[in-house]
CSV table of C-alpha atoms and ligand atoms in Angstrom, one decimal:
chain,number,residue,atom,x,y,z
F,1,UNK,CA,-13.2,-18.6,1.8
F,2,UNK,CA,-10.3,-17.8,-0.5
F,3,UNK,CA,-7.0,-17.5,1.5
F,4,UNK,CA,-5.2,-14.2,1.0
F,5,UNK,CA,-1.5,-14.0,1.8
F,6,UNK,CA,-0.8,-11.0,4.1
F,7,UNK,CA,1.3,-8.2,2.6
F,8,UNK,CA,3.1,-5.7,4.9
F,9,UNK,CA,4.7,-2.7,3.2
F,10,UNK,CA,7.0,-0.1,4.6
F,11,UNK,CA,6.5,3.4,3.2
F,12,UNK,CA,9.7,5.3,4.1
F,13,UNK,CA,8.4,8.5,2.6
F,14,UNK,CA,11.1,11.2,2.2
F,15,UNK,CA,13.5,9.5,4.6
F,16,UNK,CA,16.8,7.7,4.4
F,17,UNK,CA,19.8,8.4,2.3
F,18,UNK,CA,21.4,5.5,0.4
F,19,UNK,CA,23.8,4.8,3.2
F,20,UNK,CA,21.0,4.9,5.8
F,21,UNK,CA,18.8,2.7,3.6
F,22,UNK,CA,21.6,0.0,3.4
F,23,UNK,CA,21.8,-0.1,7.2
F,24,UNK,CA,18.1,-0.3,7.7
F,25,UNK,CA,17.6,-3.1,5.1
F,26,UNK,CA,20.5,-5.1,6.5
F,27,UNK,CA,18.9,-4.8,9.9
F,28,UNK,CA,15.5,-5.8,8.7
F,29,UNK,CA,16.8,-8.8,6.8
F,30,UNK,CA,18.7,-9.9,9.9
F,31,UNK,CA,15.7,-9.4,12.2
F,32,UNK,CA,13.2,-11.1,10.0
F,33,UNK,CA,15.3,-14.1,9.0
F,34,UNK,CA,13.5,-16.5,6.8
F,35,UNK,CA,9.9,-15.5,6.9
F,36,UNK,CA,7.4,-16.9,4.4
F,37,UNK,CA,4.1,-16.2,6.3
F,38,UNK,CA,3.7,-12.8,4.6
F,39,UNK,CA,4.9,-10.8,1.7
F,40,UNK,CA,7.1,-7.9,2.7
F,41,UNK,CA,7.5,-4.8,0.5
F,42,UNK,CA,10.0,-2.0,1.2
F,43,UNK,CA,9.3,1.4,-0.4
F,44,UNK,CA,12.4,3.6,-0.1
F,45,UNK,CA,12.7,7.0,-1.8
F,46,UNK,CA,13.7,6.8,-5.5
F,47,UNK,CA,17.3,7.7,-4.7
F,48,UNK,CA,17.7,4.6,-2.5
F,49,UNK,CA,15.9,2.1,-4.8
F,50,UNK,CA,19.1,0.9,-6.4
F,51,UNK,CA,21.0,0.5,-3.1
F,52,UNK,CA,18.1,-1.5,-1.6
F,53,UNK,CA,17.6,-3.5,-4.7
F,54,UNK,CA,21.2,-4.8,-4.5
F,55,UNK,CA,20.6,-6.1,-1.0
F,56,UNK,CA,17.4,-8.0,-1.8
F,57,UNK,CA,17.7,-11.5,-3.2
F,58,UNK,CA,15.5,-12.2,-6.2
F,59,UNK,CA,14.0,-15.2,-4.4
F,60,UNK,CA,13.4,-13.5,-1.1
F,61,UNK,CA,10.0,-12.7,0.3
F,62,UNK,CA,11.1,-9.2,0.7
F,63,UNK,CA,10.3,-7.1,-2.4
F,64,UNK,CA,11.0,-3.7,-3.6
F,65,UNK,CA,8.3,-1.0,-4.1
F,66,UNK,CA,8.3,2.7,-5.2
F,67,UNK,CA,6.3,5.5,-3.6
F,68,UNK,CA,5.1,7.0,-6.8
F,69,UNK,CA,5.6,7.1,-10.6
F,70,UNK,CA,4.5,9.1,-13.6
F,71,UNK,CA,2.0,7.8,-16.0
F,72,UNK,CA,3.9,8.6,-19.2
F,73,UNK,CA,6.4,6.2,-20.7
F,74,UNK,CA,9.0,8.9,-21.2
F,75,UNK,CA,9.3,12.5,-22.2
F,76,UNK,CA,9.5,16.1,-21.1
F,77,UNK,CA,8.3,15.7,-17.5
F,78,UNK,CA,11.0,17.3,-15.4
F,79,UNK,CA,11.5,15.6,-12.1
F,80,UNK,CA,9.4,12.6,-12.8
F,81,UNK,CA,10.1,8.9,-12.9
F,82,UNK,CA,8.6,6.3,-15.3
F,83,UNK,CA,7.5,2.7,-14.8
F,84,UNK,CA,10.3,1.3,-17.0
F,85,UNK,CA,12.9,3.2,-14.9
F,86,UNK,CA,11.5,1.4,-11.8
F,87,UNK,CA,11.3,-2.0,-13.5
F,88,UNK,CA,15.0,-1.7,-14.4
F,89,UNK,CA,15.8,-1.6,-10.7
F,90,UNK,CA,13.6,-4.7,-10.0
F,91,UNK,CA,10.8,-2.7,-8.4
F,92,UNK,CA,7.7,-4.9,-8.2
F,93,UNK,CA,5.2,-2.6,-6.5
F,94,UNK,CA,4.3,1.0,-6.6
F,95,UNK,CA,2.2,3.1,-4.2
F,96,UNK,CA,-0.4,5.1,-6.2
F,97,UNK,CA,-2.5,8.0,-4.9
F,98,UNK,CA,-1.2,8.2,-1.3
F,99,UNK,CA,-3.1,10.8,0.6
F,100,UNK,CA,0.0,13.0,0.8
F,101,UNK,CA,0.2,12.9,-3.0
F,102,UNK,CA,-3.5,13.8,-3.2
F,103,UNK,CA,-3.1,16.6,-0.6
F,104,UNK,CA,0.2,18.2,-1.5
F,105,UNK,CA,0.6,17.3,-5.2
F,106,UNK,CA,-3.1,17.6,-6.3
F,107,UNK,CA,-3.5,14.0,-7.5
F,108,UNK,CA,-7.1,13.0,-7.9
F,109,UNK,CA,-8.9,9.8,-8.8
F,110,UNK,CA,-8.3,10.4,-12.5
F,111,UNK,CA,-4.6,10.7,-11.9
F,112,UNK,CA,-4.8,7.4,-9.9
F,113,UNK,CA,-6.6,5.8,-12.8
F,114,UNK,CA,-3.9,6.9,-15.3
F,115,UNK,CA,-1.0,5.9,-13.1
F,116,UNK,CA,-2.6,2.5,-12.3
F,117,UNK,CA,-3.1,1.8,-16.0
F,118,UNK,CA,0.6,2.7,-16.7
F,119,UNK,CA,1.8,0.6,-13.7
F,120,UNK,CA,-0.1,-2.5,-14.8
F,121,UNK,CA,1.0,-2.1,-18.4
F,122,UNK,CA,4.6,-2.2,-17.1
F,123,UNK,CA,3.9,-5.2,-14.9
F,124,UNK,CA,4.2,-3.3,-11.7
F,125,UNK,CA,1.7,-4.0,-9.0
F,126,UNK,CA,-0.1,-0.9,-7.9
F,127,UNK,CA,-0.9,-0.3,-4.2
F,128,UNK,CA,-3.8,2.1,-4.5
F,129,UNK,CA,-4.4,4.3,-1.4
F,130,UNK,CA,-7.9,5.4,-0.5
F,131,UNK,CA,-9.3,6.9,2.7
F,132,UNK,CA,-11.5,9.7,4.1
F,133,UNK,CA,-10.4,12.9,6.0
F,134,UNK,CA,-11.5,13.7,9.5
F,135,UNK,CA,-14.4,16.0,8.5
F,136,UNK,CA,-15.6,13.3,6.0
F,137,UNK,CA,-15.6,10.7,8.8
F,138,UNK,CA,-17.3,13.0,11.2
F,139,UNK,CA,-20.0,13.9,8.7
F,140,UNK,CA,-20.5,10.2,8.1
F,141,UNK,CA,-19.6,10.5,4.5
F,142,UNK,CA,-16.8,8.0,4.5
F,143,UNK,CA,-18.7,5.3,2.6
F,144,UNK,CA,-19.4,7.7,-0.3
F,145,UNK,CA,-15.8,9.0,-0.3
F,146,UNK,CA,-14.4,5.4,-0.5
F,147,UNK,CA,-16.9,4.4,-3.2
F,148,UNK,CA,-16.1,7.4,-5.4
F,149,UNK,CA,-12.3,6.9,-5.0
F,150,UNK,CA,-12.8,3.3,-6.0
F,151,UNK,CA,-15.2,3.7,-8.9
F,152,UNK,CA,-13.4,6.7,-10.4
F,153,UNK,CA,-9.9,5.3,-9.8
F,154,UNK,CA,-10.8,2.0,-11.4
F,155,UNK,CA,-12.5,3.2,-14.6
F,156,UNK,CA,-11.9,0.8,-17.5
F,157,UNK,CA,-10.4,-2.1,-15.4
F,158,UNK,CA,-11.4,-5.8,-15.6
F,159,UNK,CA,-11.3,-8.7,-13.1
F,160,UNK,CA,-8.0,-9.7,-14.6
F,161,UNK,CA,-6.4,-6.3,-13.8
F,162,UNK,CA,-8.0,-6.2,-10.4
F,163,UNK,CA,-6.1,-9.4,-9.5
F,164,UNK,CA,-2.8,-7.5,-9.7
F,165,UNK,CA,-4.0,-4.5,-7.7
F,166,UNK,CA,-3.6,-4.1,-3.9
F,167,UNK,CA,-5.6,-1.5,-2.0
F,168,UNK,CA,-4.6,0.3,1.1
F,169,UNK,CA,-7.3,1.8,3.3
F,170,UNK,CA,-5.7,4.7,5.0
F,171,UNK,CA,-8.0,7.1,6.9
F,172,UNK,CA,-6.3,10.4,6.5
F,173,UNK,CA,-7.0,11.3,10.1
F,174,UNK,CA,-4.9,8.3,11.2
F,175,UNK,CA,-1.8,9.0,9.1
F,176,UNK,CA,1.2,10.1,11.1
F,177,UNK,CA,-1.2,11.3,13.9
F,178,UNK,CA,-0.8,8.5,16.4
F,179,UNK,CA,-4.6,8.0,16.1
F,180,UNK,CA,-5.5,4.5,14.7
F,181,UNK,CA,-8.8,3.3,13.6
F,182,UNK,CA,-10.0,0.6,16.0
F,183,UNK,CA,-10.1,-2.9,14.6
F,184,UNK,CA,-13.8,-2.7,14.3
F,185,UNK,CA,-13.8,0.7,12.5
F,186,UNK,CA,-11.1,-0.6,10.0
F,187,UNK,CA,-12.9,-3.9,9.5
F,188,UNK,CA,-16.1,-2.0,8.7
F,189,UNK,CA,-14.3,0.1,6.1
F,190,UNK,CA,-12.5,-2.9,4.6
F,191,UNK,CA,-15.8,-4.8,4.3
F,192,UNK,CA,-17.3,-1.9,2.5
F,193,UNK,CA,-14.4,-1.7,0.1
F,194,UNK,CA,-14.7,-5.4,-0.7
F,195,UNK,CA,-18.5,-5.0,-1.1
F,196,UNK,CA,-18.1,-2.1,-3.6
F,197,UNK,CA,-15.4,-4.1,-5.5
F,198,UNK,CA,-17.8,-7.1,-5.5
F,199,UNK,CA,-20.5,-5.1,-7.3
F,200,UNK,CA,-18.1,-3.4,-9.7
F,201,UNK,CA,-16.2,-6.6,-10.5
F,202,UNK,CA,-17.1,-10.2,-9.9
F,203,UNK,CA,-17.6,-11.3,-6.2
F,204,UNK,CA,-14.8,-13.9,-6.7
F,205,UNK,CA,-12.4,-11.3,-7.9
F,206,UNK,CA,-13.3,-9.0,-4.9
F,207,UNK,CA,-12.9,-11.9,-2.5
F,208,UNK,CA,-9.3,-12.5,-3.8
F,209,UNK,CA,-8.2,-8.8,-3.5
F,210,UNK,CA,-5.8,-7.9,-0.7
F,211,UNK,CA,-6.7,-4.7,1.3
F,212,UNK,CA,-4.0,-3.3,3.6
F,213,UNK,CA,-4.8,-1.0,6.5
F,214,UNK,CA,-2.6,2.1,7.0
F,215,UNK,CA,-2.4,4.9,9.5
F,216,UNK,CA,-0.2,4.8,12.7
F,217,UNK,CA,0.2,1.0,12.6
F,218,UNK,CA,2.6,0.0,15.4
F,219,UNK,CA,3.8,-3.2,17.0
F,220,UNK,CA,1.1,-2.7,19.7
F,221,UNK,CA,-1.9,-2.4,17.4
F,222,UNK,CA,-0.9,-4.6,14.5
F,223,UNK,CA,-2.2,-7.8,15.8
F,224,UNK,CA,-5.7,-6.5,16.6
F,225,UNK,CA,-6.0,-4.8,13.2
F,226,UNK,CA,-4.6,-7.7,11.2
F,227,UNK,CA,-6.7,-10.3,12.9
F,228,UNK,CA,-9.8,-8.8,11.3
F,229,UNK,CA,-11.2,-10.9,8.5
F,230,UNK,CA,-11.0,-8.3,5.7
F,231,UNK,CA,-7.6,-6.8,6.7
F,232,UNK,CA,-4.9,-8.5,4.6
F,233,UNK,CA,-1.9,-6.5,5.5
F,234,UNK,CA,-0.5,-3.1,6.5
F,235,UNK,CA,1.0,-0.1,4.9
F,236,UNK,CA,3.3,1.3,7.6
F,237,UNK,CA,4.9,4.7,7.5
F,238,UNK,CA,6.7,6.0,10.6
F,239,UNK,CA,7.1,2.6,12.3
F,240,UNK,CA,8.8,1.2,9.2
F,241,UNK,CA,11.8,3.4,9.6
F,242,UNK,CA,13.0,1.3,12.5
F,243,UNK,CA,13.9,-2.3,11.9
F,244,UNK,CA,12.9,-3.6,15.3
F,245,UNK,CA,9.5,-1.9,15.1
F,246,UNK,CA,8.8,-2.9,11.5
F,247,UNK,CA,9.8,-6.6,12.0
F,248,UNK,CA,7.8,-6.7,15.3
F,249,UNK,CA,4.7,-5.5,13.3
F,250,UNK,CA,5.3,-8.3,10.8
F,251,UNK,CA,5.8,-10.9,13.4
F,252,UNK,CA,2.9,-9.7,15.6
F,253,UNK,CA,0.6,-9.5,12.7
F,254,UNK,CA,1.4,-12.7,11.0
F,255,UNK,CA,2.3,-15.3,13.6
F,256,UNK,CA,-0.5,-16.9,15.5
C,301,LIG,P1,2.0,6.3,9.3
C,301,LIG,O1,1.9,6.4,7.8
C,301,LIG,O2,2.2,4.8,9.6
C,301,LIG,O3,3.2,7.1,9.7
C,301,LIG,O4,0.7,6.8,9.9
C,301,LIG,C1,1.2,5.5,7.0
C,301,LIG,C2,1.2,5.9,5.5
C,301,LIG,O5,1.2,7.1,5.3
C,301,LIG,O6,1.3,5.1,4.6
């Protein structure tokens, strides 16, 4: 089995001013100390990226991520942010196709494909979010939904590109609702995702890919979820806004 380093990301969504972000990051860095057992990614809103970037050391295991980007290199796209603007702030990761972007901003699998292409071209590592809604889960359509999201989102990519992509399985019914998938449910979905990737790409490339779980991850459920063989990390929303909670998730999930 190929070992996969766990990756825990905090998605702050539309929360934290620059001043609040500085306080949160200082607290996280203090609580976490030197911690090399997992990669940690902080995804503040665009307006706090520079402030957070200044607090992170280039050699630290804590990295900077953005929550979104536009696929064009530059131009007349009022209100949008390009990959090179993120790179200038030492951003290394970018969340693509979060369910809130899909739901409120009409992003679809073709958008995800274009943004992922642009992110990779700029040497940003995309965290591609996929996941089914409650009606899709209840109608037992989740496998088809995940397959379509993956196949359509990854059109044109090779094994080499897959190696730089991270996936986040986020069942929409578990995001911000307090409802979490059980370890067994999440493992079943992650295994399915890896199986699809193994058919679309090479089995070795699929074996190396890291797949995060997201949706109401908390200190209390992190260990069960992250002890599953195909769960390689977490994308944490609400609980990442509190340093104690976020660092407890990291420690619970990654320390034996
Ligand atoms: P949540 O959000 O942890 O608040 O459910 C997760 C996410 O949307 O990435």
